[in-house]
């Protein structure tokens, strides 16, 4: 069963998905879809409310940026990486692998 539809995922507008007890931020970049922890590794902010530029997502609270592909923290104040999740895209159906 898919979690989301690709056609409903807009570039630059990440969404929050709850699955198996996890809160996950799903972001579309072109036709690729990435999934990372929704909670910033710095403090308690929801990354799905942040901005996506290229492959980066920026936390709205203190401005830390993360690489959506690897979860790596790119700019302070965050230092710890985000957990990343596999995403399976099949036609219009997007499934977060967790
Ligand atoms: S909570 Fe995200 S940068 Fe501070």
PDB file of C-alpha atoms and ligand atoms in Angstrom:
ATOM      1  CA  UNK A   1       0.000   0.000   0.000  1.00  0.00           C
ATOM      2  CA  UNK A   2       1.410   3.371  -0.924  1.00  0.00           C
ATOM      3  CA  UNK A   3       1.911   6.160   1.595  1.00  0.00           C
ATOM      4  CA  UNK A   4       1.603   9.018  -0.868  1.00  0.00           C
ATOM      5  CA  UNK A   5       0.962   9.783  -4.496  1.00  0.00           C
ATOM      6  CA  UNK A   6       3.825  11.216  -6.496  1.00  0.00           C
ATOM      7  CA  UNK A   7       1.412  13.512  -8.325  1.00  0.00           C
ATOM      8  CA  UNK A   8       0.403  15.067  -5.000  1.00  0.00           C
ATOM      9  CA  UNK A   9       3.969  15.677  -3.843  1.00  0.00           C
ATOM     10  CA  UNK A  10       5.064  19.102  -4.905  1.00  0.00           C
ATOM     11  CA  UNK A  11       8.644  20.124  -5.397  1.00  0.00           C
ATOM     12  CA  UNK A  12       9.755  22.297  -2.462  1.00  0.00           C
ATOM     13  CA  UNK A  13       6.780  21.288  -0.310  1.00  0.00           C
ATOM     14  CA  UNK A  14       7.791  18.422   1.958  1.00  0.00           C
ATOM     15  CA  UNK A  15       5.117  16.481   3.798  1.00  0.00           C
ATOM     16  CA  UNK A  16       4.978  14.684   7.105  1.00  0.00           C
ATOM     17  CA  UNK A  17       4.116  10.986   7.137  1.00  0.00           C
ATOM     18  CA  UNK A  18       3.450   8.876  10.224  1.00  0.00           C
ATOM     19  CA  UNK A  19       4.391   5.269   9.734  1.00  0.00           C
ATOM     20  CA  UNK A  20       5.171   2.417  12.126  1.00  0.00           C
ATOM     21  CA  UNK A  21       5.502   4.829  15.027  1.00  0.00           C
ATOM     22  CA  UNK A  22       7.958   7.091  13.187  1.00  0.00           C
ATOM     23  CA  UNK A  23       7.392  10.615  11.964  1.00  0.00           C
ATOM     24  CA  UNK A  24       9.026  11.027   8.606  1.00  0.00           C
ATOM     25  CA  UNK A  25       9.581  13.994   6.315  1.00  0.00           C
ATOM     26  CA  UNK A  26       9.090  13.146   2.638  1.00  0.00           C
ATOM     27  CA  UNK A  27      10.407  15.532   0.002  1.00  0.00           C
ATOM     28  CA  UNK A  28      10.340  15.487  -3.757  1.00  0.00           C
ATOM     29  CA  UNK A  29      13.281  16.711  -5.821  1.00  0.00           C
ATOM     30  CA  UNK A  30      12.518  16.416  -9.506  1.00  0.00           C
ATOM     31  CA  UNK A  31      11.218  12.885  -9.926  1.00  0.00           C
ATOM     32  CA  UNK A  32      13.175  11.598  -6.967  1.00  0.00           C
ATOM     33  CA  UNK A  33      11.668  11.273  -3.518  1.00  0.00           C
ATOM     34  CA  UNK A  34      13.592  11.297  -0.247  1.00  0.00           C
ATOM     35  CA  UNK A  35      12.563  10.432   3.283  1.00  0.00           C
ATOM     36  CA  UNK A  36      14.321  11.512   6.469  1.00  0.00           C
ATOM     37  CA  UNK A  37      13.397  11.866  10.134  1.00  0.00           C
ATOM     38  CA  UNK A  38      10.888  14.664  10.501  1.00  0.00           C
ATOM     39  CA  UNK A  39      12.324  15.883  13.781  1.00  0.00           C
ATOM     40  CA  UNK A  40      15.432  18.018  13.427  1.00  0.00           C
ATOM     41  CA  UNK A  41      18.515  16.463  15.036  1.00  0.00           C
ATOM     42  CA  UNK A  42      19.204  19.781  16.767  1.00  0.00           C
ATOM     43  CA  UNK A  43      15.990  20.266  18.686  1.00  0.00           C
ATOM     44  CA  UNK A  44      12.268  19.696  18.455  1.00  0.00           C
ATOM     45  CA  UNK A  45      11.278  21.172  15.098  1.00  0.00           C
ATOM     46  CA  UNK A  46       9.390  19.554  12.262  1.00  0.00           C
ATOM     47  CA  UNK A  47      11.521  19.561   9.137  1.00  0.00           C
ATOM     48  CA  UNK A  48       8.513  19.109   6.872  1.00  0.00           C
ATOM     49  CA  UNK A  49       7.756  22.754   7.666  1.00  0.00           C
ATOM     50  CA  UNK A  50      11.184  23.753   6.355  1.00  0.00           C
ATOM     51  CA  UNK A  51      12.393  24.774   2.920  1.00  0.00           C
ATOM     52  CA  UNK A  52      13.869  22.487   0.306  1.00  0.00           C
ATOM     53  CA  UNK A  53      16.507  23.795  -2.100  1.00  0.00           C
ATOM     54  CA  UNK A  54      18.109  21.327  -4.488  1.00  0.00           C
ATOM     55  CA  UNK A  55      18.927  18.311  -2.310  1.00  0.00           C
ATOM     56  CA  UNK A  56      18.960  20.306   0.924  1.00  0.00           C
ATOM     57  CA  UNK A  57      16.296  20.807   3.534  1.00  0.00           C
ATOM     58  CA  UNK A  58      16.550  23.739   5.919  1.00  0.00           C
ATOM     59  CA  UNK A  59      15.129  23.639   9.421  1.00  0.00           C
ATOM     60  CA  UNK A  60      12.818  26.607   9.948  1.00  0.00           C
ATOM     61  CA  UNK A  61      13.727  26.983  13.617  1.00  0.00           C
ATOM     62  CA  UNK A  62      17.471  27.730  13.649  1.00  0.00           C
ATOM     63  CA  UNK A  63      18.431  27.300  10.019  1.00  0.00           C
ATOM     64  CA  UNK A  64      20.405  24.043  10.032  1.00  0.00           C
ATOM     65  CA  UNK A  65      20.575  22.381   6.616  1.00  0.00           C
ATOM     66  CA  UNK A  66      20.638  18.663   5.906  1.00  0.00           C
ATOM     67  CA  UNK A  67      21.378  16.671   2.778  1.00  0.00           C
ATOM     68  CA  UNK A  68      18.178  14.795   1.891  1.00  0.00           C
ATOM     69  CA  UNK A  69      20.190  12.043   0.174  1.00  0.00           C
ATOM     70  CA  UNK A  70      22.408  11.136   3.120  1.00  0.00           C
ATOM     71  CA  UNK A  71      20.831  12.841   6.145  1.00  0.00           C
ATOM     72  CA  UNK A  72      24.157  14.576   6.781  1.00  0.00           C
ATOM     73  CA  UNK A  73      24.033  17.819   8.778  1.00  0.00           C
ATOM     74  CA  UNK A  74      25.568  20.433   6.474  1.00  0.00           C
ATOM     75  CA  UNK A  75      25.344  23.604   8.520  1.00  0.00           C
ATOM     76  CA  UNK A  76      25.225  24.384  12.239  1.00  0.00           C
ATOM     77  CA  UNK A  77      23.668  24.379  14.720  1.00  0.00           C
ATOM     78  CA  UNK A  78      22.842  20.754  13.870  1.00  0.00           C
ATOM     79  CA  UNK A  79      25.739  18.309  13.906  1.00  0.00           C
ATOM     80  CA  UNK A  80      24.067  14.905  14.151  1.00  0.00           C
ATOM     81  CA  UNK A  81      22.777  13.366  10.924  1.00  0.00           C
ATOM     82  CA  UNK A  82      19.144  12.491  10.275  1.00  0.00           C
ATOM     83  CA  UNK A  83      18.122   8.907   9.760  1.00  0.00           C
ATOM     84  CA  UNK A  84      17.235   8.339   6.115  1.00  0.00           C
ATOM     85  CA  UNK A  85      14.627   5.898   4.818  1.00  0.00           C
ATOM     86  CA  UNK A  86      14.383   4.120   1.512  1.00  0.00           C
ATOM     87  CA  UNK A  87      11.609   5.254  -0.809  1.00  0.00           C
ATOM     88  CA  UNK A  88      10.037   3.086  -3.450  1.00  0.00           C
ATOM     89  CA  UNK A  89       8.337   4.867  -6.339  1.00  0.00           C
ATOM     90  CA  UNK A  90       6.153   2.743  -8.589  1.00  0.00           C
ATOM     91  CA  UNK A  91       4.261   4.813 -11.117  1.00  0.00           C
ATOM     92  CA  UNK A  92       2.338   7.297  -9.014  1.00  0.00           C
ATOM     93  CA  UNK A  93       2.659   5.340  -5.820  1.00  0.00           C
ATOM     94  CA  UNK A  94       5.267   6.351  -3.238  1.00  0.00           C
ATOM     95  CA  UNK A  95       6.103   3.998  -0.370  1.00  0.00           C
ATOM     96  CA  UNK A  96       8.482   4.758   2.472  1.00  0.00           C
ATOM     97  CA  UNK A  97      10.417   1.627   3.371  1.00  0.00           C
ATOM     98  CA  UNK A  98      10.360   1.238   7.102  1.00  0.00           C
TER      99      UNK A  98
HETATM  100  S1  LIG B   1      15.752  22.770  15.740  1.00  0.00           S
HETATM  101 FE1  LIG B   1      16.453  22.567  13.713  1.00  0.00          FE
HETATM  102  S2  LIG B   1      18.185  23.849  13.654  1.00  0.00           S
HETATM  103 FE2  LIG B   1      17.510  24.002  15.708  1.00  0.00          FE
END
